[in-house]
Amino acid sequence: AQSVTQLGSHVSVSEGALVLLRCNYSSSVPPYLFWYVQYPNQGLQLLLKYTTGATLVKGINGFEAEFKKSETSFHLTKPSAHMSDAAEYFCAVTKAAGNKLTFGGGTRVLVKP
Amino acid sequence: DAGVIQSPRHEVTEMGQEVTLRCKPISGHNSLFWYRQTMMRGLELLIYFNNNVPIDDSGMPEDRFSAKMPNASFSTLKIQPSEPRDSAVYFCASTYNTEAFFGQGTRLTVV
């Protein structure tokens, strides 16, 4: 079985400050890992993904995440928050292409001016 | 491509009525997923299909829920009879390889 834990259901950051969202996973096989963003009244949009290869993955809107196998983590970062980053972020794991995605509980990001 | 298309976007129905949610996946995608999102339970996988065949329906809450995928370009999720606790946003997603693309969702309210 696979599972995802996102630490902190709400995060508040100041505009221009570092954004750090934590994600830990459990998987019986090498995982594929994802971060999705959800804006109000919208579906989920892929920010970035790790499948194989380089463990530091860059995504859209200046986000990046690093796969650390030893820590079973896939934390999401952005050096400087923008007001437009206010949204809910979901970490997800799957064990194979075409297999089900298991999501974490989500982290809602509030950006203060 | 227009992306994953779900209809309707909003549905308000009375308890006991039948509700049918529809999804058109992205052309060429071979996996389709139905998720439900609520404040209390977050994102829950209800059922998914590979090449139109149901693979895992263990997330379907009870017999009132059923899903079909008669062909590669269409899927339905039916609730009969509906109950107030079914109120949620229902998302359809399709994948080719590893990346899942989500529809805009159907917001269902059962009164």
PDB file of C-alpha atoms in Angstrom:
ATOM      1  CA  ALA A   1       0.000   0.000   0.000  1.00  0.00           C
ATOM      2  CA  GLN A   2       1.098   3.541  -0.576  1.00  0.00           C
ATOM      3  CA  SER A   3       0.377   6.670   1.418  1.00  0.00           C
ATOM      4  CA  VAL A   4       1.259  10.351   1.511  1.00  0.00           C
ATOM      5  CA  THR A   5       1.558  12.670   4.488  1.00  0.00           C
ATOM      6  CA  GLN A   6       1.653  16.431   4.094  1.00  0.00           C
ATOM      7  CA  LEU A   7       2.804  18.217   7.190  1.00  0.00           C
ATOM      8  CA  GLY A   8       0.665  21.264   7.896  1.00  0.00           C
ATOM      9  CA  SER A   9      -2.790  21.741   6.437  1.00  0.00           C
ATOM     10  CA  HIS A  10      -2.261  25.520   6.312  1.00  0.00           C
ATOM     11  CA  VAL A  11       0.871  27.557   5.643  1.00  0.00           C
ATOM     12  CA  SER A  12       1.109  31.333   5.748  1.00  0.00           C
ATOM     13  CA  VAL A  13       4.020  33.115   4.068  1.00  0.00           C
ATOM     14  CA  SER A  14       4.856  36.715   3.300  1.00  0.00           C
ATOM     15  CA  GLU A  15       5.162  37.845  -0.275  1.00  0.00           C
ATOM     16  CA  GLY A  16       8.784  37.395  -1.333  1.00  0.00           C
ATOM     17  CA  ALA A  17       9.521  34.797   1.334  1.00  0.00           C
ATOM     18  CA  LEU A  18      10.484  31.160   0.842  1.00  0.00           C
ATOM     19  CA  VAL A  19       7.670  28.679   0.349  1.00  0.00           C
ATOM     20  CA  LEU A  20       8.336  25.205   1.780  1.00  0.00           C
ATOM     21  CA  LEU A  21       5.684  22.502   1.688  1.00  0.00           C
ATOM     22  CA  ARG A  22       6.523  19.128   3.184  1.00  0.00           C
ATOM     23  CA  CYS A  23       5.583  15.750   1.778  1.00  0.00           C
ATOM     24  CA  ASN A  24       6.541  12.299   3.014  1.00  0.00           C
ATOM     25  CA  TYR A  25       5.439   9.106   1.342  1.00  0.00           C
ATOM     26  CA  SER A  26       5.443   5.389   1.848  1.00  0.00           C
ATOM     27  CA  SER A  27       5.634   2.978  -1.036  1.00  0.00           C
ATOM     28  CA  SER A  28       6.634  -0.654  -1.411  1.00  0.00           C
ATOM     29  CA  VAL A  29       8.230   0.022  -4.782  1.00  0.00           C
ATOM     30  CA  PRO A  30      10.175   2.952  -6.255  1.00  0.00           C
ATOM     31  CA  PRO A  31       7.550   5.662  -6.450  1.00  0.00           C
ATOM     32  CA  TYR A  32       6.495   8.189  -8.992  1.00  0.00           C
ATOM     33  CA  LEU A  33       5.860  11.458  -7.134  1.00  0.00           C
ATOM     34  CA  PHE A  34       3.833  14.512  -8.050  1.00  0.00           C
ATOM     35  CA  TRP A  35       2.833  17.943  -6.814  1.00  0.00           C
ATOM     36  CA  TYR A  36      -0.468  19.395  -7.943  1.00  0.00           C
ATOM     37  CA  VAL A  37      -1.943  22.854  -7.338  1.00  0.00           C
ATOM     38  CA  GLN A  38      -5.642  23.638  -7.015  1.00  0.00           C
ATOM     39  CA  TYR A  39      -6.964  27.178  -7.335  1.00  0.00           C
ATOM     40  CA  PRO A  40     -10.462  27.955  -6.002  1.00  0.00           C
ATOM     41  CA  ASN A  41     -13.241  26.278  -7.965  1.00  0.00           C
ATOM     42  CA  GLN A  42     -10.733  24.662 -10.303  1.00  0.00           C
ATOM     43  CA  GLY A  43      -9.432  21.196 -10.983  1.00  0.00           C
ATOM     44  CA  LEU A  44      -5.925  20.064 -10.090  1.00  0.00           C
ATOM     45  CA  GLN A  45      -3.016  21.180 -12.240  1.00  0.00           C
ATOM     46  CA  LEU A  46       0.338  19.442 -12.339  1.00  0.00           C
ATOM     47  CA  LEU A  47       3.225  21.513 -10.960  1.00  0.00           C
ATOM     48  CA  LEU A  48       5.984  18.936 -11.339  1.00  0.00           C
ATOM     49  CA  LYS A  49       6.737  15.243 -11.211  1.00  0.00           C
ATOM     50  CA  TYR A  50       9.528  12.821 -10.398  1.00  0.00           C
ATOM     51  CA  THR A  51       9.703   9.515 -12.221  1.00  0.00           C
ATOM     52  CA  THR A  52      13.370   8.587 -12.658  1.00  0.00           C
ATOM     53  CA  GLY A  53      16.692  10.337 -13.097  1.00  0.00           C
ATOM     54  CA  ALA A  54      17.618  13.664 -11.550  1.00  0.00           C
ATOM     55  CA  THR A  55      16.267  13.963  -8.034  1.00  0.00           C
ATOM     56  CA  LEU A  56      15.855  17.751  -8.172  1.00  0.00           C
ATOM     57  CA  VAL A  57      12.859  18.466 -10.332  1.00  0.00           C
ATOM     58  CA  LYS A  58      11.831  21.869 -11.619  1.00  0.00           C
ATOM     59  CA  GLY A  59       8.238  22.699 -12.383  1.00  0.00           C
ATOM     60  CA  ILE A  60       6.031  25.529 -13.481  1.00  0.00           C
ATOM     61  CA  ASN A  61       5.719  28.911 -11.752  1.00  0.00           C
ATOM     62  CA  GLY A  62       9.206  28.694 -10.224  1.00  0.00           C
ATOM     63  CA  PHE A  63       8.517  25.659  -8.026  1.00  0.00           C
ATOM     64  CA  GLU A  64      10.925  22.795  -7.542  1.00  0.00           C
ATOM     65  CA  ALA A  65      11.038  19.633  -5.452  1.00  0.00           C
ATOM     66  CA  GLU A  66      13.724  17.195  -4.432  1.00  0.00           C
ATOM     67  CA  PHE A  67      13.253  13.447  -4.146  1.00  0.00           C
ATOM     68  CA  LYS A  68      15.149  12.092  -1.148  1.00  0.00           C
ATOM     69  CA  LYS A  69      14.848   8.333  -0.997  1.00  0.00           C
ATOM     70  CA  SER A  70      16.620   8.022   2.342  1.00  0.00           C
ATOM     71  CA  GLU A  71      14.106  10.382   3.932  1.00  0.00           C
ATOM     72  CA  THR A  72      11.125   9.202   1.855  1.00  0.00           C
ATOM     73  CA  SER A  73      10.434  12.859   1.178  1.00  0.00           C
ATOM     74  CA  PHE A  74       9.485  15.056  -1.755  1.00  0.00           C
ATOM     75  CA  HIS A  75       9.305  18.591  -0.367  1.00  0.00           C
ATOM     76  CA  LEU A  76       8.170  21.467  -2.575  1.00  0.00           C
ATOM     77  CA  THR A  77       9.912  24.844  -2.529  1.00  0.00           C
ATOM     78  CA  LYS A  78       9.784  28.216  -4.182  1.00  0.00           C
ATOM     79  CA  PRO A  79      12.384  30.869  -3.311  1.00  0.00           C
ATOM     80  CA  SER A  80      10.055  33.865  -3.431  1.00  0.00           C
ATOM     81  CA  ALA A  81       6.297  33.714  -2.928  1.00  0.00           C
ATOM     82  CA  HIS A  82       3.901  35.693  -5.105  1.00  0.00           C
ATOM     83  CA  MET A  83       0.343  36.597  -4.266  1.00  0.00           C
ATOM     84  CA  SER A  84      -0.730  34.353  -7.143  1.00  0.00           C
ATOM     85  CA  ASP A  85       0.720  31.321  -5.314  1.00  0.00           C
ATOM     86  CA  ALA A  86      -2.197  31.344  -2.882  1.00  0.00           C
ATOM     87  CA  ALA A  87      -3.863  27.986  -3.513  1.00  0.00           C
ATOM     88  CA  GLU A  88      -4.047  24.450  -2.190  1.00  0.00           C
ATOM     89  CA  TYR A  89      -1.177  22.105  -2.952  1.00  0.00           C
ATOM     90  CA  PHE A  90      -1.359  18.328  -3.087  1.00  0.00           C
ATOM     91  CA  CYS A  91       1.436  15.783  -3.053  1.00  0.00           C
ATOM     92  CA  ALA A  92       0.670  12.445  -4.699  1.00  0.00           C
ATOM     93  CA  VAL A  93       2.323   9.070  -5.258  1.00  0.00           C
ATOM     94  CA  THR A  94       1.798   6.189  -7.635  1.00  0.00           C
ATOM     95  CA  LYS A  95       3.741   3.001  -8.171  1.00  0.00           C
ATOM     96  CA  ALA A  96       3.395   2.720 -11.923  1.00  0.00           C
ATOM     97  CA  ALA A  97       2.062   4.422 -15.013  1.00  0.00           C
ATOM     98  CA  GLY A  98      -1.690   3.933 -15.274  1.00  0.00           C
ATOM     99  CA  ASN A  99      -1.948   3.032 -11.615  1.00  0.00           C
ATOM    100  CA  LYS A 100      -3.982   4.959  -9.076  1.00  0.00           C
ATOM    101  CA  LEU A 101      -2.687   8.209  -7.633  1.00  0.00           C
ATOM    102  CA  THR A 102      -2.807   8.460  -3.854  1.00  0.00           C
ATOM    103  CA  PHE A 103      -3.023  12.018  -2.580  1.00  0.00           C
ATOM    104  CA  GLY A 104      -1.977  13.680   0.627  1.00  0.00           C
ATOM    105  CA  GLY A 105      -4.421  15.781   2.606  1.00  0.00           C
ATOM    106  CA  GLY A 106      -3.356  19.011   0.945  1.00  0.00           C
ATOM    107  CA  THR A 107      -1.725  22.208   2.215  1.00  0.00           C
ATOM    108  CA  ARG A 108      -3.485  25.512   1.796  1.00  0.00           C
ATOM    109  CA  VAL A 109      -1.046  28.390   1.215  1.00  0.00           C
ATOM    110  CA  LEU A 110      -1.898  31.925   2.208  1.00  0.00           C
ATOM    111  CA  VAL A 111       0.367  34.702   0.936  1.00  0.00           C
ATOM    112  CA  LYS A 112       0.441  37.907   2.964  1.00  0.00           C
ATOM    113  CA  PRO A 113       1.343  41.215   1.330  1.00  0.00           C
TER     114      PRO A 113
ATOM    115  CA  ASP B   1      -7.052  19.415 -26.999  1.00  0.00           C
ATOM    116  CA  ALA B   2      -9.801  20.798 -24.759  1.00  0.00           C
ATOM    117  CA  GLY B   3      -8.625  18.768 -21.803  1.00  0.00           C
ATOM    118  CA  VAL B   4     -10.803  16.549 -19.649  1.00  0.00           C
ATOM    119  CA  ILE B   5     -14.403  17.683 -19.942  1.00  0.00           C
ATOM    120  CA  GLN B   6     -16.899  17.111 -17.168  1.00  0.00           C
ATOM    121  CA  SER B   7     -20.584  17.881 -17.137  1.00  0.00           C
ATOM    122  CA  PRO B   8     -22.492  19.347 -15.538  1.00  0.00           C
ATOM    123  CA  ARG B   9     -20.300  21.803 -13.631  1.00  0.00           C
ATOM    124  CA  HIS B  10     -22.907  22.189 -10.936  1.00  0.00           C
ATOM    125  CA  GLU B  11     -25.788  19.941  -9.955  1.00  0.00           C
ATOM    126  CA  VAL B  12     -28.369  20.503  -7.263  1.00  0.00           C
ATOM    127  CA  THR B  13     -30.769  17.671  -6.673  1.00  0.00           C
ATOM    128  CA  GLU B  14     -33.187  16.434  -4.068  1.00  0.00           C
ATOM    129  CA  MET B  15     -32.471  13.498  -1.844  1.00  0.00           C
ATOM    130  CA  GLY B  16     -33.576  10.260  -3.452  1.00  0.00           C
ATOM    131  CA  GLN B  17     -33.090  11.420  -7.020  1.00  0.00           C
ATOM    132  CA  GLU B  18     -30.730   9.793  -9.491  1.00  0.00           C
ATOM    133  CA  VAL B  19     -27.654  11.794 -10.454  1.00  0.00           C
ATOM    134  CA  THR B  20     -25.416  11.119 -13.440  1.00  0.00           C
ATOM    135  CA  LEU B  21     -22.039  12.782 -13.819  1.00  0.00           C
ATOM    136  CA  ARG B  22     -20.255  12.662 -17.151  1.00  0.00           C
ATOM    137  CA  CYS B  23     -16.647  12.735 -18.249  1.00  0.00           C
ATOM    138  CA  LYS B  24     -14.882  12.926 -21.586  1.00  0.00           C
ATOM    139  CA  PRO B  25     -11.194  12.089 -21.184  1.00  0.00           C
ATOM    140  CA  ILE B  26      -8.389  13.426 -23.324  1.00  0.00           C
ATOM    141  CA  SER B  27      -8.145  11.568 -26.620  1.00  0.00           C
ATOM    142  CA  GLY B  28      -5.478   8.873 -26.531  1.00  0.00           C
ATOM    143  CA  HIS B  29      -5.390   8.586 -22.748  1.00  0.00           C
ATOM    144  CA  ASN B  30      -5.868   5.009 -21.618  1.00  0.00           C
ATOM    145  CA  SER B  31      -6.614   5.420 -17.899  1.00  0.00           C
ATOM    146  CA  LEU B  32      -9.533   7.226 -16.312  1.00  0.00           C
ATOM    147  CA  PHE B  33     -10.089   8.019 -12.650  1.00  0.00           C
ATOM    148  CA  TRP B  34     -13.053   9.288 -10.631  1.00  0.00           C
ATOM    149  CA  TYR B  35     -12.235  11.181  -7.426  1.00  0.00           C
ATOM    150  CA  ARG B  36     -14.433  12.802  -4.802  1.00  0.00           C
ATOM    151  CA  GLN B  37     -13.285  15.834  -2.816  1.00  0.00           C
ATOM    152  CA  THR B  38     -14.770  16.981   0.489  1.00  0.00           C
ATOM    153  CA  MET B  39     -13.484  19.158   3.295  1.00  0.00           C
ATOM    154  CA  MET B  40     -13.653  16.284   5.744  1.00  0.00           C
ATOM    155  CA  ARG B  41     -12.090  13.504   3.682  1.00  0.00           C
ATOM    156  CA  GLY B  42      -9.975  15.323   1.104  1.00  0.00           C
ATOM    157  CA  LEU B  43      -9.448  13.636  -2.279  1.00  0.00           C
ATOM    158  CA  GLU B  44     -10.696  10.068  -2.409  1.00  0.00           C
ATOM    159  CA  LEU B  45     -10.310   7.720  -5.350  1.00  0.00           C
ATOM    160  CA  LEU B  46     -13.642   6.136  -6.152  1.00  0.00           C
ATOM    161  CA  ILE B  47     -12.806   3.968  -9.156  1.00  0.00           C
ATOM    162  CA  TYR B  48     -10.406   3.799 -12.064  1.00  0.00           C
ATOM    163  CA  PHE B  49     -10.373   2.215 -15.500  1.00  0.00           C
ATOM    164  CA  ASN B  50      -7.550   1.048 -17.761  1.00  0.00           C
ATOM    165  CA  ASN B  51      -8.485   0.667 -21.436  1.00  0.00           C
ATOM    166  CA  ASN B  52     -12.170   1.000 -20.476  1.00  0.00           C
ATOM    167  CA  VAL B  53     -11.987  -1.876 -17.966  1.00  0.00           C
ATOM    168  CA  PRO B  54     -12.640  -1.176 -14.270  1.00  0.00           C
ATOM    169  CA  ILE B  55      -9.484  -2.031 -12.328  1.00  0.00           C
ATOM    170  CA  ASP B  56     -10.181  -0.936  -8.775  1.00  0.00           C
ATOM    171  CA  ASP B  57     -13.581   0.098  -7.443  1.00  0.00           C
ATOM    172  CA  SER B  58     -12.754  -0.390  -3.781  1.00  0.00           C
ATOM    173  CA  GLY B  59     -13.289   3.314  -3.157  1.00  0.00           C
ATOM    174  CA  MET B  60     -16.902   3.313  -4.273  1.00  0.00           C
ATOM    175  CA  PRO B  61     -18.774   4.079  -1.047  1.00  0.00           C
ATOM    176  CA  GLU B  62     -21.703   1.724  -1.481  1.00  0.00           C
ATOM    177  CA  ASP B  63     -24.018   0.115  -3.968  1.00  0.00           C
ATOM    178  CA  ARG B  64     -25.732   3.414  -4.661  1.00  0.00           C
ATOM    179  CA  PHE B  65     -22.669   4.382  -6.682  1.00  0.00           C
ATOM    180  CA  SER B  66     -21.893   2.899 -10.078  1.00  0.00           C
ATOM    181  CA  ALA B  67     -19.517   3.852 -12.894  1.00  0.00           C
ATOM    182  CA  LYS B  68     -19.257   2.832 -16.510  1.00  0.00           C
ATOM    183  CA  MET B  69     -16.887   3.432 -19.361  1.00  0.00           C
ATOM    184  CA  PRO B  70     -18.597   2.149 -22.499  1.00  0.00           C
ATOM    185  CA  ASN B  71     -15.832   3.440 -24.777  1.00  0.00           C
ATOM    186  CA  ALA B  72     -12.524   5.258 -24.684  1.00  0.00           C
ATOM    187  CA  SER B  73     -14.103   8.700 -24.922  1.00  0.00           C
ATOM    188  CA  PHE B  74     -16.841   8.619 -22.307  1.00  0.00           C
ATOM    189  CA  SER B  75     -17.475   7.659 -18.704  1.00  0.00           C
ATOM    190  CA  THR B  76     -20.338   8.145 -16.267  1.00  0.00           C
ATOM    191  CA  LEU B  77     -20.646   8.077 -12.514  1.00  0.00           C
ATOM    192  CA  LYS B  78     -24.162   7.458 -11.274  1.00  0.00           C
ATOM    193  CA  ILE B  79     -25.606   7.837  -7.804  1.00  0.00           C
ATOM    194  CA  GLN B  80     -29.010   6.305  -7.213  1.00  0.00           C
ATOM    195  CA  PRO B  81     -30.596   7.232  -4.882  1.00  0.00           C
ATOM    196  CA  SER B  82     -28.641  10.317  -3.881  1.00  0.00           C
ATOM    197  CA  GLU B  83     -28.254  11.393  -0.244  1.00  0.00           C
ATOM    198  CA  PRO B  84     -27.141  14.692   1.346  1.00  0.00           C
ATOM    199  CA  ARG B  85     -23.834  13.098   2.408  1.00  0.00           C
ATOM    200  CA  ASP B  86     -22.990  12.618  -1.271  1.00  0.00           C
ATOM    201  CA  SER B  87     -22.578  16.390  -1.593  1.00  0.00           C
ATOM    202  CA  ALA B  88     -19.022  16.964  -2.796  1.00  0.00           C
ATOM    203  CA  VAL B  89     -16.956  17.930  -5.822  1.00  0.00           C
ATOM    204  CA  TYR B  90     -16.430  14.994  -8.153  1.00  0.00           C
ATOM    205  CA  PHE B  91     -13.369  15.032 -10.386  1.00  0.00           C
ATOM    206  CA  CYS B  92     -12.554  12.957 -13.405  1.00  0.00           C
ATOM    207  CA  ALA B  93      -8.931  12.572 -14.510  1.00  0.00           C
ATOM    208  CA  SER B  94      -7.286  10.814 -17.418  1.00  0.00           C
ATOM    209  CA  THR B  95      -3.700   9.716 -17.879  1.00  0.00           C
ATOM    210  CA  TYR B  96      -1.324   8.590 -20.521  1.00  0.00           C
ATOM    211  CA  ASN B  97       1.812   7.213 -18.943  1.00  0.00           C
ATOM    212  CA  THR B  98       2.314   8.902 -15.574  1.00  0.00           C
ATOM    213  CA  GLU B  99       0.736  12.361 -15.677  1.00  0.00           C
ATOM    214  CA  ALA B 100      -2.917  12.774 -14.675  1.00  0.00           C
ATOM    215  CA  PHE B 101      -4.982  15.579 -16.187  1.00  0.00           C
ATOM    216  CA  PHE B 102      -8.012  16.673 -14.208  1.00  0.00           C
ATOM    217  CA  GLY B 103     -11.330  18.075 -15.309  1.00  0.00           C
ATOM    218  CA  GLN B 104     -12.870  21.140 -13.691  1.00  0.00           C
ATOM    219  CA  GLY B 105     -15.076  18.987 -11.515  1.00  0.00           C
ATOM    220  CA  THR B 106     -18.790  18.699 -10.858  1.00  0.00           C
ATOM    221  CA  ARG B 107     -20.040  20.315  -7.670  1.00  0.00           C
ATOM    222  CA  LEU B 108     -22.922  18.168  -6.441  1.00  0.00           C
ATOM    223  CA  THR B 109     -25.326  19.396  -3.809  1.00  0.00           C
ATOM    224  CA  VAL B 110     -27.999  17.031  -2.545  1.00  0.00           C
ATOM    225  CA  VAL B 111     -30.709  18.746  -0.512  1.00  0.00           C
TER     226      VAL B 111
END
